[in-house]
Amino acid sequence: MNNNKFVGKVGVGEILTYVVLILVLVFTVMPLLFMVTAAFMDAKQIMAMPYSWIPSKEYFTTESRTFFTNFQKAIVGNHNDHIFFRNLWNSLIVAFTCALTTVLLASLCGYGLAKFNFKGKTVVFMAIMSTMMIPFEAIMIPLYLVASKLKIINTIPGLIIPFLVSAFGVFQMRQYLITFPSEYLDAARVDGLTEFGIYARIVLPNSTPVIATLGILSFRNQWDNLLWPLLCSQAEKMKTIPLYISKFAEEKQTDEGALMACALLASIPMFILFFSLSKYFLGGAAVYESRKG
Amino acid sequence: MKKKLTPYSIEKKQVRWGFLFTVPCLVFFAVFSFYPIISAFLTSLTNRDAIRRTYDFIGFQNYTYLFTQSNGGFSLLNSLKATAIFTVGTFVPMVVVSLILAVLIMQLRKPGHSKMFELAYYTPAVLSSVVAATIWMILFQPTGLFNQISNFVMHTSGKDYQWLTNNSMLRASTIIVYFWKYIGYFTILFITGLASIPPTIYEAAIVDGSSRWHTFWKITLPLLKPTVVLVSIMAMLQCLKTFSTQYMFVQGGTAREPIDVITMNIYYTGVVNRRLGRSSAMSIILFLIMLCFTYLQFSTQKGGDDVEY
């Protein structure tokens, strides 16, 4: 905005800094607060001008029970088939499995690339890195054809398999393990550990920070994935939460309260994860940055 | 970077293990990355669609079609335009604002306060894009909250800014949603970059009598340049691939044409209209665009390594 932030007297500069930061804070938090409050209102109050921020008391009385009906509608779904929790479960399973396999496969591959000198290592590394340039959006249709050949359309494995591991994960693990002291590995070899034993007992336990950030990143990506489930899960039962919300939003366009209740419910698992592991969420950037070193 | 391994008598055995460790990933990427992109390219040379069983090789006709025909009202050129507007409109403000925010947060003296701002800015990033788009669709309604705020800020009264009905405003709306969701994420990236600059450099600058403004332009920014370049290209690549926000908006009933980004056109042409050949050609074009930018990333990164503290 202007130079004062940096040159002005400490007092003025500091106040200005806070003013700017708080304005942005209002911008980022306002829609979240809106979601939480609107989840307890009916459409009429949500669309009233000006927006009231506090759900009116009558919604909490036993007669109207708007706060309850919103969430009830969100769970019951479009076709009264109560698939919300089933879809939530699908999302959790898919995201969790992908996080787990990404961590395992990426660390295994990253370890192989970081600490062994085999023929064609550079070629292997470059080949894996080059897949980072292939956007998923460009290969979704061939992938769909592969998946239908493997008969995994409309199944949980079908949602998981294309995301078992990511090139970015391999890259991160390799960068991290390159700086891992080789002396430890040698000492373990002298002590008679097998190569796989070294990976499982020395390398894995010593990479917890990068594993945590990588796992969280992968979990979040799958939790957020809309495009692949859109192709892969046609059966209602097999849908994931983003798809559920998308269909729900299509049908309940004018029922904003129920829509926000649905959005809120669907965000709760991620909020719990975020606020309990915020260190790793915010540290994700740190690991990402370390690639430079 | 590469470290030479000390030779062992059992080196050969170890080497085999090292290769074995990479095999699962190699197989995975061969089946789920290389095969599909090659298959997409081959399909793009045919007139394949999802209904007929047979299809013919038609050379580059799909490509010429895409660049000259309208593709049922939603042409590739329009998609390229929509994608370009979205990408530039999102990543430029995002990089600038998140850099400013990161610098400001680093200035705070109370670690508790910086932590609070970091958390609050980052929270939208943990929501799924679908949820983000759903919230903002409601905020952008004619009588919605965002119109009320815009009226308050712009000192107008009761004006409808047509966030979802006016074509340019619709584009702006998708940009706002994306900006809101990712601003915290990029701020954190810059904070990490800033934190890696050793404080001794700043101390030296203060001793030399450099003002804070001067310090920012002459010390912080040049040292942060590799991070800025890296984050910009990363943001750009991410914006090129945007899908969920636009998809949700269109499902919610907005016009498709102004926000028909290339990924959405691929989706509609391939999945909804079942023209696999044509949509594969679009996929390859998107791939080539990404390839150019990734090449840019790698080439600038090499230059970036020169910065030493």
PDB file of N, CA, C and O in Angstrom, chain A residues 6-7 10 18 21 25 28 47 50-51 115-118 127 133 137-138 141-142 146 161-162 165 186 189 195 220 224 227 250 253 270 282 286 288 292, chain B residues 5 8 14-15 17 28 32 34-36 109 113 120-122 126 128-129 143 148 180 188 192 212-213 227 234 241 243 251-252 263 279 283 291 294:
ATOM      1  N   PHE A   6       7.330   0.004   6.232  1.00  0.00           N
ATOM      2  CA  PHE A   6       8.729  -0.378   6.372  1.00  0.00           C
ATOM      3  C   PHE A   6       9.593   0.737   6.942  1.00  0.00           C
ATOM      4  O   PHE A   6      10.501   0.473   7.700  1.00  0.00           O
ATOM      5  N   VAL A   7       9.306   1.995   6.581  1.00  0.00           N
ATOM      6  CA  VAL A   7      10.200   3.052   7.054  1.00  0.00           C
ATOM      7  C   VAL A   7       9.642   3.804   8.251  1.00  0.00           C
ATOM      8  O   VAL A   7      10.399   4.348   9.034  1.00  0.00           O
ATOM      9  N   VAL A  10       8.283   3.035  14.388  1.00  0.00           N
ATOM     10  CA  VAL A  10       7.889   1.679  14.768  1.00  0.00           C
ATOM     11  C   VAL A  10       6.407   1.606  15.101  1.00  0.00           C
ATOM     12  O   VAL A  10       5.700   0.733  14.635  1.00  0.00           O
ATOM     13  N   TYR A  18      -0.731  -4.344  11.415  1.00  0.00           N
ATOM     14  CA  TYR A  18      -1.858  -5.064  12.004  1.00  0.00           C
ATOM     15  C   TYR A  18      -3.150  -4.776  11.255  1.00  0.00           C
ATOM     16  O   TYR A  18      -3.971  -5.672  11.066  1.00  0.00           O
ATOM     17  N   LEU A  21      -3.113  -6.835   8.080  1.00  0.00           N
ATOM     18  CA  LEU A  21      -3.241  -8.260   8.374  1.00  0.00           C
ATOM     19  C   LEU A  21      -4.648  -8.611   8.849  1.00  0.00           C
ATOM     20  O   LEU A  21      -5.193  -9.643   8.475  1.00  0.00           O
ATOM     21  N   LEU A  25      -7.440 -11.030   7.321  1.00  0.00           N
ATOM     22  CA  LEU A  25      -7.998 -12.054   8.207  1.00  0.00           C
ATOM     23  C   LEU A  25      -9.517 -12.083   8.102  1.00  0.00           C
ATOM     24  O   LEU A  25     -10.129 -13.143   8.005  1.00  0.00           O
ATOM     25  N   THR A  28     -10.475 -13.809   4.890  1.00  0.00           N
ATOM     26  CA  THR A  28     -10.336 -15.277   4.847  1.00  0.00           C
ATOM     27  C   THR A  28     -11.316 -15.971   5.790  1.00  0.00           C
ATOM     28  O   THR A  28     -11.789 -17.053   5.494  1.00  0.00           O
ATOM     29  N   MET A  47     -30.723 -15.112   3.095  1.00  0.00           N
ATOM     30  CA  MET A  47     -30.754 -14.182   1.987  1.00  0.00           C
ATOM     31  C   MET A  47     -31.254 -12.798   2.399  1.00  0.00           C
ATOM     32  O   MET A  47     -31.372 -11.915   1.571  1.00  0.00           O
ATOM     33  N   PRO A  50     -29.647  -6.730   5.866  1.00  0.00           N
ATOM     34  CA  PRO A  50     -28.283  -7.273   5.873  1.00  0.00           C
ATOM     35  C   PRO A  50     -28.223  -8.639   6.549  1.00  0.00           C
ATOM     36  O   PRO A  50     -29.124  -8.985   7.309  1.00  0.00           O
ATOM     37  N   TYR A  51     -27.148  -9.348   6.261  1.00  0.00           N
ATOM     38  CA  TYR A  51     -26.985 -10.681   6.834  1.00  0.00           C
ATOM     39  C   TYR A  51     -26.839 -10.555   8.348  1.00  0.00           C
ATOM     40  O   TYR A  51     -26.134  -9.683   8.846  1.00  0.00           O
ATOM     41  N   LYS A 115      20.272 -43.311  -2.066  1.00  0.00           N
ATOM     42  CA  LYS A 115      21.407 -43.951  -1.402  1.00  0.00           C
ATOM     43  C   LYS A 115      22.039 -45.110  -2.150  1.00  0.00           C
ATOM     44  O   LYS A 115      22.902 -45.790  -1.609  1.00  0.00           O
ATOM     45  N   PHE A 116      21.601 -45.414  -3.352  1.00  0.00           N
ATOM     46  CA  PHE A 116      22.200 -46.518  -4.099  1.00  0.00           C
ATOM     47  C   PHE A 116      22.672 -46.011  -5.448  1.00  0.00           C
ATOM     48  O   PHE A 116      22.088 -45.097  -6.002  1.00  0.00           O
ATOM     49  N   ASN A 117      23.730 -46.635  -5.931  1.00  0.00           N
ATOM     50  CA  ASN A 117      24.234 -46.263  -7.245  1.00  0.00           C
ATOM     51  C   ASN A 117      24.031 -47.416  -8.199  1.00  0.00           C
ATOM     52  O   ASN A 117      24.861 -48.304  -8.282  1.00  0.00           O
ATOM     53  N   PHE A 118      22.923 -47.454  -8.883  1.00  0.00           N
ATOM     54  CA  PHE A 118      22.740 -48.543  -9.845  1.00  0.00           C
ATOM     55  C   PHE A 118      22.720 -47.974 -11.249  1.00  0.00           C
ATOM     56  O   PHE A 118      22.527 -46.777 -11.457  1.00  0.00           O
ATOM     57  N   ALA A 127      12.778 -40.180 -15.497  1.00  0.00           N
ATOM     58  CA  ALA A 127      11.504 -40.720 -15.981  1.00  0.00           C
ATOM     59  C   ALA A 127      10.394 -40.428 -14.965  1.00  0.00           C
ATOM     60  O   ALA A 127       9.306 -39.980 -15.332  1.00  0.00           O
ATOM     61  N   MET A 133       4.963 -33.574 -15.138  1.00  0.00           N
ATOM     62  CA  MET A 133       4.481 -32.632 -16.149  1.00  0.00           C
ATOM     63  C   MET A 133       3.149 -33.065 -16.740  1.00  0.00           C
ATOM     64  O   MET A 133       2.514 -32.315 -17.460  1.00  0.00           O
ATOM     65  N   GLU A 137      -5.676 -34.155 -15.637  1.00  0.00           N
ATOM     66  CA  GLU A 137      -6.788 -33.806 -16.510  1.00  0.00           C
ATOM     67  C   GLU A 137      -6.556 -34.295 -17.937  1.00  0.00           C
ATOM     68  O   GLU A 137      -7.506 -34.531 -18.671  1.00  0.00           O
ATOM     69  N   ALA A 138      -5.261 -34.422 -18.313  1.00  0.00           N
ATOM     70  CA  ALA A 138      -4.964 -34.825 -19.684  1.00  0.00           C
ATOM     71  C   ALA A 138      -5.049 -36.332 -19.874  1.00  0.00           C
ATOM     72  O   ALA A 138      -5.189 -36.799 -20.994  1.00  0.00           O
ATOM     73  N   ILE A 141      -9.153 -39.691 -19.389  1.00  0.00           N
ATOM     74  CA  ILE A 141      -9.971 -40.556 -20.245  1.00  0.00           C
ATOM     75  C   ILE A 141      -9.257 -41.882 -20.543  1.00  0.00           C
ATOM     76  O   ILE A 141      -9.859 -42.950 -20.363  1.00  0.00           O
ATOM     77  N   PRO A 142      -7.964 -41.854 -20.953  1.00  0.00           N
ATOM     78  CA  PRO A 142      -7.261 -43.140 -21.070  1.00  0.00           C
ATOM     79  C   PRO A 142      -7.259 -43.923 -19.752  1.00  0.00           C
ATOM     80  O   PRO A 142      -7.406 -45.146 -19.773  1.00  0.00           O
ATOM     81  N   VAL A 146      -8.438 -47.705 -18.991  1.00  0.00           N
ATOM     82  CA  VAL A 146      -7.629 -48.697 -18.283  1.00  0.00           C
ATOM     83  C   VAL A 146      -8.434 -49.274 -17.121  1.00  0.00           C
ATOM     84  O   VAL A 146      -8.537 -50.491 -16.949  1.00  0.00           O
ATOM     85  N   ILE A 161      -6.408 -46.631  -6.843  1.00  0.00           N
ATOM     86  CA  ILE A 161      -5.248 -47.098  -7.604  1.00  0.00           C
ATOM     87  C   ILE A 161      -4.535 -46.026  -8.439  1.00  0.00           C
ATOM     88  O   ILE A 161      -3.311 -45.960  -8.411  1.00  0.00           O
ATOM     89  N   PRO A 162      -5.238 -45.127  -9.145  1.00  0.00           N
ATOM     90  CA  PRO A 162      -4.473 -44.136  -9.915  1.00  0.00           C
ATOM     91  C   PRO A 162      -3.659 -43.168  -9.056  1.00  0.00           C
ATOM     92  O   PRO A 162      -2.851 -42.422  -9.573  1.00  0.00           O
ATOM     93  N   VAL A 165       0.790 -43.420  -5.631  1.00  0.00           N
ATOM     94  CA  VAL A 165       2.004 -42.683  -5.299  1.00  0.00           C
ATOM     95  C   VAL A 165       2.104 -41.500  -6.243  1.00  0.00           C
ATOM     96  O   VAL A 165       1.482 -41.497  -7.298  1.00  0.00           O
ATOM     97  N   ASP A 186      25.587 -47.706   6.953  1.00  0.00           N
ATOM     98  CA  ASP A 186      26.744 -48.619   6.984  1.00  0.00           C
ATOM     99  C   ASP A 186      26.816 -49.343   8.316  1.00  0.00           C
ATOM    100  O   ASP A 186      27.058 -50.556   8.366  1.00  0.00           O
ATOM    101  N   ARG A 189      24.410 -52.042   8.368  1.00  0.00           N
ATOM    102  CA  ARG A 189      24.842 -53.169   7.530  1.00  0.00           C
ATOM    103  C   ARG A 189      25.835 -54.040   8.281  1.00  0.00           C
ATOM    104  O   ARG A 189      25.761 -55.262   8.256  1.00  0.00           O
ATOM    105  N   GLU A 195      18.922 -55.221   3.685  1.00  0.00           N
ATOM    106  CA  GLU A 195      18.675 -53.927   3.046  1.00  0.00           C
ATOM    107  C   GLU A 195      17.256 -53.451   3.320  1.00  0.00           C
ATOM    108  O   GLU A 195      17.021 -52.282   3.582  1.00  0.00           O
ATOM    109  N   ARG A 220      -4.992 -34.699   1.714  1.00  0.00           N
ATOM    110  CA  ARG A 220      -5.767 -33.524   1.336  1.00  0.00           C
ATOM    111  C   ARG A 220      -6.091 -33.534  -0.157  1.00  0.00           C
ATOM    112  O   ARG A 220      -7.199 -33.195  -0.560  1.00  0.00           O
ATOM    113  N   ASP A 224      -9.916 -33.745  -1.692  1.00  0.00           N
ATOM    114  CA  ASP A 224     -10.363 -32.642  -2.542  1.00  0.00           C
ATOM    115  C   ASP A 224     -10.681 -33.112  -3.961  1.00  0.00           C
ATOM    116  O   ASP A 224     -11.195 -32.364  -4.767  1.00  0.00           O
ATOM    117  N   LEU A 227     -12.568 -34.706  -9.892  1.00  0.00           N
ATOM    118  CA  LEU A 227     -12.595 -35.113 -11.295  1.00  0.00           C
ATOM    119  C   LEU A 227     -12.612 -36.626 -11.466  1.00  0.00           C
ATOM    120  O   LEU A 227     -13.432 -37.156 -12.208  1.00  0.00           O
ATOM    121  N   GLU A 250     -26.549 -29.198  -6.626  1.00  0.00           N
ATOM    122  CA  GLU A 250     -27.315 -29.096  -7.853  1.00  0.00           C
ATOM    123  C   GLU A 250     -28.816 -29.132  -7.550  1.00  0.00           C
ATOM    124  O   GLU A 250     -29.595 -28.385  -8.097  1.00  0.00           O
ATOM    125  N   GLN A 253     -30.359 -26.047  -4.756  1.00  0.00           N
ATOM    126  CA  GLN A 253     -29.819 -24.711  -4.989  1.00  0.00           C
ATOM    127  C   GLN A 253     -30.456 -23.620  -4.147  1.00  0.00           C
ATOM    128  O   GLN A 253     -29.801 -22.673  -3.753  1.00  0.00           O
ATOM    129  N   MET A 270     -11.754 -32.714   8.085  1.00  0.00           N
ATOM    130  CA  MET A 270     -10.550 -31.991   7.673  1.00  0.00           C
ATOM    131  C   MET A 270     -10.163 -30.941   8.716  1.00  0.00           C
ATOM    132  O   MET A 270      -8.983 -30.727   8.975  1.00  0.00           O
ATOM    133  N   LEU A 282       1.328 -26.554   8.180  1.00  0.00           N
ATOM    134  CA  LEU A 282       2.083 -25.331   7.934  1.00  0.00           C
ATOM    135  C   LEU A 282       3.531 -25.659   7.614  1.00  0.00           C
ATOM    136  O   LEU A 282       4.201 -24.919   6.915  1.00  0.00           O
ATOM    137  N   ALA A 286       7.670 -25.994   4.447  1.00  0.00           N
ATOM    138  CA  ALA A 286       9.077 -26.068   4.818  1.00  0.00           C
ATOM    139  C   ALA A 286       9.757 -27.208   4.078  1.00  0.00           C
ATOM    140  O   ALA A 286      10.839 -27.050   3.524  1.00  0.00           O
ATOM    141  N   TYR A 288       8.720 -28.553   1.346  1.00  0.00           N
ATOM    142  CA  TYR A 288       8.722 -28.210  -0.061  1.00  0.00           C
ATOM    143  C   TYR A 288       9.927 -27.328  -0.380  1.00  0.00           C
ATOM    144  O   TYR A 288      10.617 -27.520  -1.370  1.00  0.00           O
ATOM    145  N   LYS A 292      15.201 -26.970  -2.477  1.00  0.00           N
ATOM    146  CA  LYS A 292      16.227 -26.085  -3.039  1.00  0.00           C
ATOM    147  C   LYS A 292      17.606 -26.446  -2.513  1.00  0.00           C
ATOM    148  O   LYS A 292      18.599 -26.290  -3.190  1.00  0.00           O
TER     149      LYS A 292
ATOM    150  N   LEU B   5      29.144 -43.273  -3.317  1.00  0.00           N
ATOM    151  CA  LEU B   5      29.060 -44.269  -2.261  1.00  0.00           C
ATOM    152  C   LEU B   5      30.403 -44.964  -2.118  1.00  0.00           C
ATOM    153  O   LEU B   5      31.113 -45.193  -3.094  1.00  0.00           O
ATOM    154  N   TYR B   8      31.855 -51.359  -1.607  1.00  0.00           N
ATOM    155  CA  TYR B   8      31.787 -52.503  -0.701  1.00  0.00           C
ATOM    156  C   TYR B   8      32.102 -53.771  -1.492  1.00  0.00           C
ATOM    157  O   TYR B   8      31.956 -53.803  -2.699  1.00  0.00           O
ATOM    158  N   GLN B  14      23.927 -54.936  -3.174  1.00  0.00           N
ATOM    159  CA  GLN B  14      23.248 -53.718  -2.729  1.00  0.00           C
ATOM    160  C   GLN B  14      22.619 -52.965  -3.882  1.00  0.00           C
ATOM    161  O   GLN B  14      21.510 -52.470  -3.787  1.00  0.00           O
ATOM    162  N   VAL B  15      23.382 -52.905  -4.970  1.00  0.00           N
ATOM    163  CA  VAL B  15      22.906 -52.187  -6.141  1.00  0.00           C
ATOM    164  C   VAL B  15      21.590 -52.788  -6.612  1.00  0.00           C
ATOM    165  O   VAL B  15      20.651 -52.083  -6.966  1.00  0.00           O
ATOM    166  N   TRP B  17      19.411 -54.245  -4.773  1.00  0.00           N
ATOM    167  CA  TRP B  17      18.384 -53.801  -3.825  1.00  0.00           C
ATOM    168  C   TRP B  17      17.908 -52.386  -4.170  1.00  0.00           C
ATOM    169  O   TRP B  17      16.711 -52.115  -4.186  1.00  0.00           O
ATOM    170  N   PHE B  28       4.252 -48.485 -11.494  1.00  0.00           N
ATOM    171  CA  PHE B  28       3.079 -47.641 -11.316  1.00  0.00           C
ATOM    172  C   PHE B  28       3.049 -46.513 -12.343  1.00  0.00           C
ATOM    173  O   PHE B  28       2.039 -46.296 -13.024  1.00  0.00           O
ATOM    174  N   PHE B  32       0.203 -45.909 -15.093  1.00  0.00           N
ATOM    175  CA  PHE B  32      -0.776 -44.855 -14.812  1.00  0.00           C
ATOM    176  C   PHE B  32      -0.340 -43.455 -15.230  1.00  0.00           C
ATOM    177  O   PHE B  32      -1.052 -42.497 -14.984  1.00  0.00           O
ATOM    178  N   PHE B  34       2.646 -42.986 -18.088  1.00  0.00           N
ATOM    179  CA  PHE B  34       3.203 -43.017 -19.444  1.00  0.00           C
ATOM    180  C   PHE B  34       2.230 -43.654 -20.435  1.00  0.00           C
ATOM    181  O   PHE B  34       1.977 -43.101 -21.494  1.00  0.00           O
ATOM    182  N   TYR B  35       1.693 -44.809 -20.053  1.00  0.00           N
ATOM    183  CA  TYR B  35       0.756 -45.452 -20.977  1.00  0.00           C
ATOM    184  C   TYR B  35      -0.428 -44.530 -21.303  1.00  0.00           C
ATOM    185  O   TYR B  35      -0.743 -44.339 -22.480  1.00  0.00           O
ATOM    186  N   PRO B  36      -1.067 -43.896 -20.282  1.00  0.00           N
ATOM    187  CA  PRO B  36      -2.216 -43.047 -20.620  1.00  0.00           C
ATOM    188  C   PRO B  36      -1.866 -41.852 -21.507  1.00  0.00           C
ATOM    189  O   PRO B  36      -2.647 -41.512 -22.402  1.00  0.00           O
ATOM    190  N   ARG B 109       6.209  -9.013  16.161  1.00  0.00           N
ATOM    191  CA  ARG B 109       7.174  -9.379  17.198  1.00  0.00           C
ATOM    192  C   ARG B 109       6.645 -10.459  18.119  1.00  0.00           C
ATOM    193  O   ARG B 109       7.397 -11.094  18.819  1.00  0.00           O
ATOM    194  N   HIS B 113       0.986 -14.066  17.711  1.00  0.00           N
ATOM    195  CA  HIS B 113       0.198 -13.364  16.703  1.00  0.00           C
ATOM    196  C   HIS B 113       0.487 -13.910  15.303  1.00  0.00           C
ATOM    197  O   HIS B 113      -0.429 -14.127  14.520  1.00  0.00           O
ATOM    198  N   ALA B 120      -5.149 -18.722  10.506  1.00  0.00           N
ATOM    199  CA  ALA B 120      -6.393 -18.188   9.952  1.00  0.00           C
ATOM    200  C   ALA B 120      -6.315 -18.094   8.429  1.00  0.00           C
ATOM    201  O   ALA B 120      -7.283 -18.385   7.736  1.00  0.00           O
ATOM    202  N   TYR B 121      -5.163 -17.708   7.898  1.00  0.00           N
ATOM    203  CA  TYR B 121      -5.030 -17.587   6.448  1.00  0.00           C
ATOM    204  C   TYR B 121      -5.045 -18.951   5.788  1.00  0.00           C
ATOM    205  O   TYR B 121      -5.496 -19.105   4.669  1.00  0.00           O
ATOM    206  N   TYR B 122      -4.527 -19.933   6.497  1.00  0.00           N
ATOM    207  CA  TYR B 122      -4.390 -21.252   5.880  1.00  0.00           C
ATOM    208  C   TYR B 122      -5.699 -22.036   5.886  1.00  0.00           C
ATOM    209  O   TYR B 122      -5.902 -22.897   5.034  1.00  0.00           O
ATOM    210  N   VAL B 126      -7.763 -25.912   3.642  1.00  0.00           N
ATOM    211  CA  VAL B 126      -8.086 -27.289   3.997  1.00  0.00           C
ATOM    212  C   VAL B 126      -9.502 -27.682   3.569  1.00  0.00           C
ATOM    213  O   VAL B 126      -9.832 -28.853   3.548  1.00  0.00           O
ATOM    214  N   SER B 128     -12.413 -28.480   0.918  1.00  0.00           N
ATOM    215  CA  SER B 128     -12.306 -28.956  -0.450  1.00  0.00           C
ATOM    216  C   SER B 128     -12.816 -27.861  -1.392  1.00  0.00           C
ATOM    217  O   SER B 128     -13.620 -27.024  -1.003  1.00  0.00           O
ATOM    218  N   SER B 129     -12.324 -27.890  -2.626  1.00  0.00           N
ATOM    219  CA  SER B 129     -12.704 -26.853  -3.595  1.00  0.00           C
ATOM    220  C   SER B 129     -14.204 -26.819  -3.796  1.00  0.00           C
ATOM    221  O   SER B 129     -14.784 -25.756  -4.035  1.00  0.00           O
ATOM    222  N   THR B 143     -28.775 -11.000  -3.416  1.00  0.00           N
ATOM    223  CA  THR B 143     -28.976 -10.415  -2.086  1.00  0.00           C
ATOM    224  C   THR B 143     -27.978 -10.995  -1.082  1.00  0.00           C
ATOM    225  O   THR B 143     -28.148 -10.883   0.116  1.00  0.00           O
ATOM    226  N   GLN B 148     -23.510  -7.123  -0.306  1.00  0.00           N
ATOM    227  CA  GLN B 148     -23.643  -6.176   0.810  1.00  0.00           C
ATOM    228  C   GLN B 148     -22.290  -5.572   1.155  1.00  0.00           C
ATOM    229  O   GLN B 148     -22.163  -4.367   1.370  1.00  0.00           O
ATOM    230  N   TRP B 180      -9.086 -16.786  -2.545  1.00  0.00           N
ATOM    231  CA  TRP B 180      -9.432 -16.978  -1.134  1.00  0.00           C
ATOM    232  C   TRP B 180      -8.909 -18.310  -0.624  1.00  0.00           C
ATOM    233  O   TRP B 180      -8.367 -18.405   0.467  1.00  0.00           O
ATOM    234  N   ILE B 188       2.336 -19.055   3.361  1.00  0.00           N
ATOM    235  CA  ILE B 188       3.198 -19.936   4.145  1.00  0.00           C
ATOM    236  C   ILE B 188       4.473 -20.291   3.369  1.00  0.00           C
ATOM    237  O   ILE B 188       5.562 -20.313   3.919  1.00  0.00           O
ATOM    238  N   THR B 192       8.288 -19.433   4.743  1.00  0.00           N
ATOM    239  CA  THR B 192       9.392 -20.383   4.846  1.00  0.00           C
ATOM    240  C   THR B 192      10.624 -19.859   4.124  1.00  0.00           C
ATOM    241  O   THR B 192      11.742 -19.971   4.629  1.00  0.00           O
ATOM    242  N   ARG B 212      14.260   0.161   6.584  1.00  0.00           N
ATOM    243  CA  ARG B 212      13.550  -1.108   6.392  1.00  0.00           C
ATOM    244  C   ARG B 212      13.043  -1.257   4.957  1.00  0.00           C
ATOM    245  O   ARG B 212      13.052  -2.342   4.386  1.00  0.00           O
ATOM    246  N   TRP B 213      12.596  -0.146   4.400  1.00  0.00           N
ATOM    247  CA  TRP B 213      12.104  -0.155   3.029  1.00  0.00           C
ATOM    248  C   TRP B 213      13.223  -0.532   2.074  1.00  0.00           C
ATOM    249  O   TRP B 213      13.081  -1.367   1.192  1.00  0.00           O
ATOM    250  N   THR B 227      12.730 -18.245  -4.587  1.00  0.00           N
ATOM    251  CA  THR B 227      11.432 -18.652  -4.043  1.00  0.00           C
ATOM    252  C   THR B 227      10.299 -18.009  -4.827  1.00  0.00           C
ATOM    253  O   THR B 227       9.309 -18.662  -5.146  1.00  0.00           O
ATOM    254  N   MET B 234       4.773 -22.476  -9.810  1.00  0.00           N
ATOM    255  CA  MET B 234       3.935 -23.485  -9.192  1.00  0.00           C
ATOM    256  C   MET B 234       2.474 -23.026  -9.191  1.00  0.00           C
ATOM    257  O   MET B 234       1.565 -23.794  -9.515  1.00  0.00           O
ATOM    258  N   LYS B 241      -4.608 -25.895 -14.284  1.00  0.00           N
ATOM    259  CA  LYS B 241      -5.326 -27.157 -14.124  1.00  0.00           C
ATOM    260  C   LYS B 241      -6.664 -26.988 -13.407  1.00  0.00           C
ATOM    261  O   LYS B 241      -7.313 -27.970 -13.095  1.00  0.00           O
ATOM    262  N   PHE B 243     -10.285 -26.858 -12.117  1.00  0.00           N
ATOM    263  CA  PHE B 243     -11.485 -27.513 -12.641  1.00  0.00           C
ATOM    264  C   PHE B 243     -12.684 -27.356 -11.697  1.00  0.00           C
ATOM    265  O   PHE B 243     -13.742 -26.885 -12.098  1.00  0.00           O
ATOM    266  N   GLN B 251     -22.471 -26.071 -12.740  1.00  0.00           N
ATOM    267  CA  GLN B 251     -23.527 -26.929 -12.207  1.00  0.00           C
ATOM    268  C   GLN B 251     -24.553 -26.100 -11.448  1.00  0.00           C
ATOM    269  O   GLN B 251     -25.727 -26.438 -11.406  1.00  0.00           O
ATOM    270  N   GLY B 252     -24.083 -25.024 -10.821  1.00  0.00           N
ATOM    271  CA  GLY B 252     -24.973 -24.159 -10.054  1.00  0.00           C
ATOM    272  C   GLY B 252     -25.789 -23.232 -10.938  1.00  0.00           C
ATOM    273  O   GLY B 252     -26.568 -22.435 -10.450  1.00  0.00           O
ATOM    274  N   THR B 263      -9.653 -27.555 -18.926  1.00  0.00           N
ATOM    275  CA  THR B 263      -9.950 -28.845 -18.293  1.00  0.00           C
ATOM    276  C   THR B 263     -11.443 -29.142 -18.366  1.00  0.00           C
ATOM    277  O   THR B 263     -11.853 -30.280 -18.537  1.00  0.00           O
ATOM    278  N   SER B 279     -11.361 -34.789 -27.531  1.00  0.00           N
ATOM    279  CA  SER B 279     -10.983 -34.375 -26.177  1.00  0.00           C
ATOM    280  C   SER B 279      -9.539 -34.793 -25.870  1.00  0.00           C
ATOM    281  O   SER B 279      -8.822 -34.099 -25.157  1.00  0.00           O
ATOM    282  N   SER B 283      -6.419 -32.634 -24.552  1.00  0.00           N
ATOM    283  CA  SER B 283      -5.559 -33.068 -23.453  1.00  0.00           C
ATOM    284  C   SER B 283      -4.092 -32.889 -23.819  1.00  0.00           C
ATOM    285  O   SER B 283      -3.289 -32.436 -23.009  1.00  0.00           O
ATOM    286  N   LEU B 291       4.042 -28.572 -20.248  1.00  0.00           N
ATOM    287  CA  LEU B 291       5.431 -28.954 -20.515  1.00  0.00           C
ATOM    288  C   LEU B 291       6.303 -27.712 -20.657  1.00  0.00           C
ATOM    289  O   LEU B 291       7.385 -27.624 -20.062  1.00  0.00           O
ATOM    290  N   THR B 294       6.767 -26.137 -17.241  1.00  0.00           N
ATOM    291  CA  THR B 294       7.635 -26.926 -16.366  1.00  0.00           C
ATOM    292  C   THR B 294       9.088 -26.764 -16.798  1.00  0.00           C
ATOM    293  O   THR B 294       9.992 -26.663 -15.968  1.00  0.00           O
TER     294      THR B 294
END
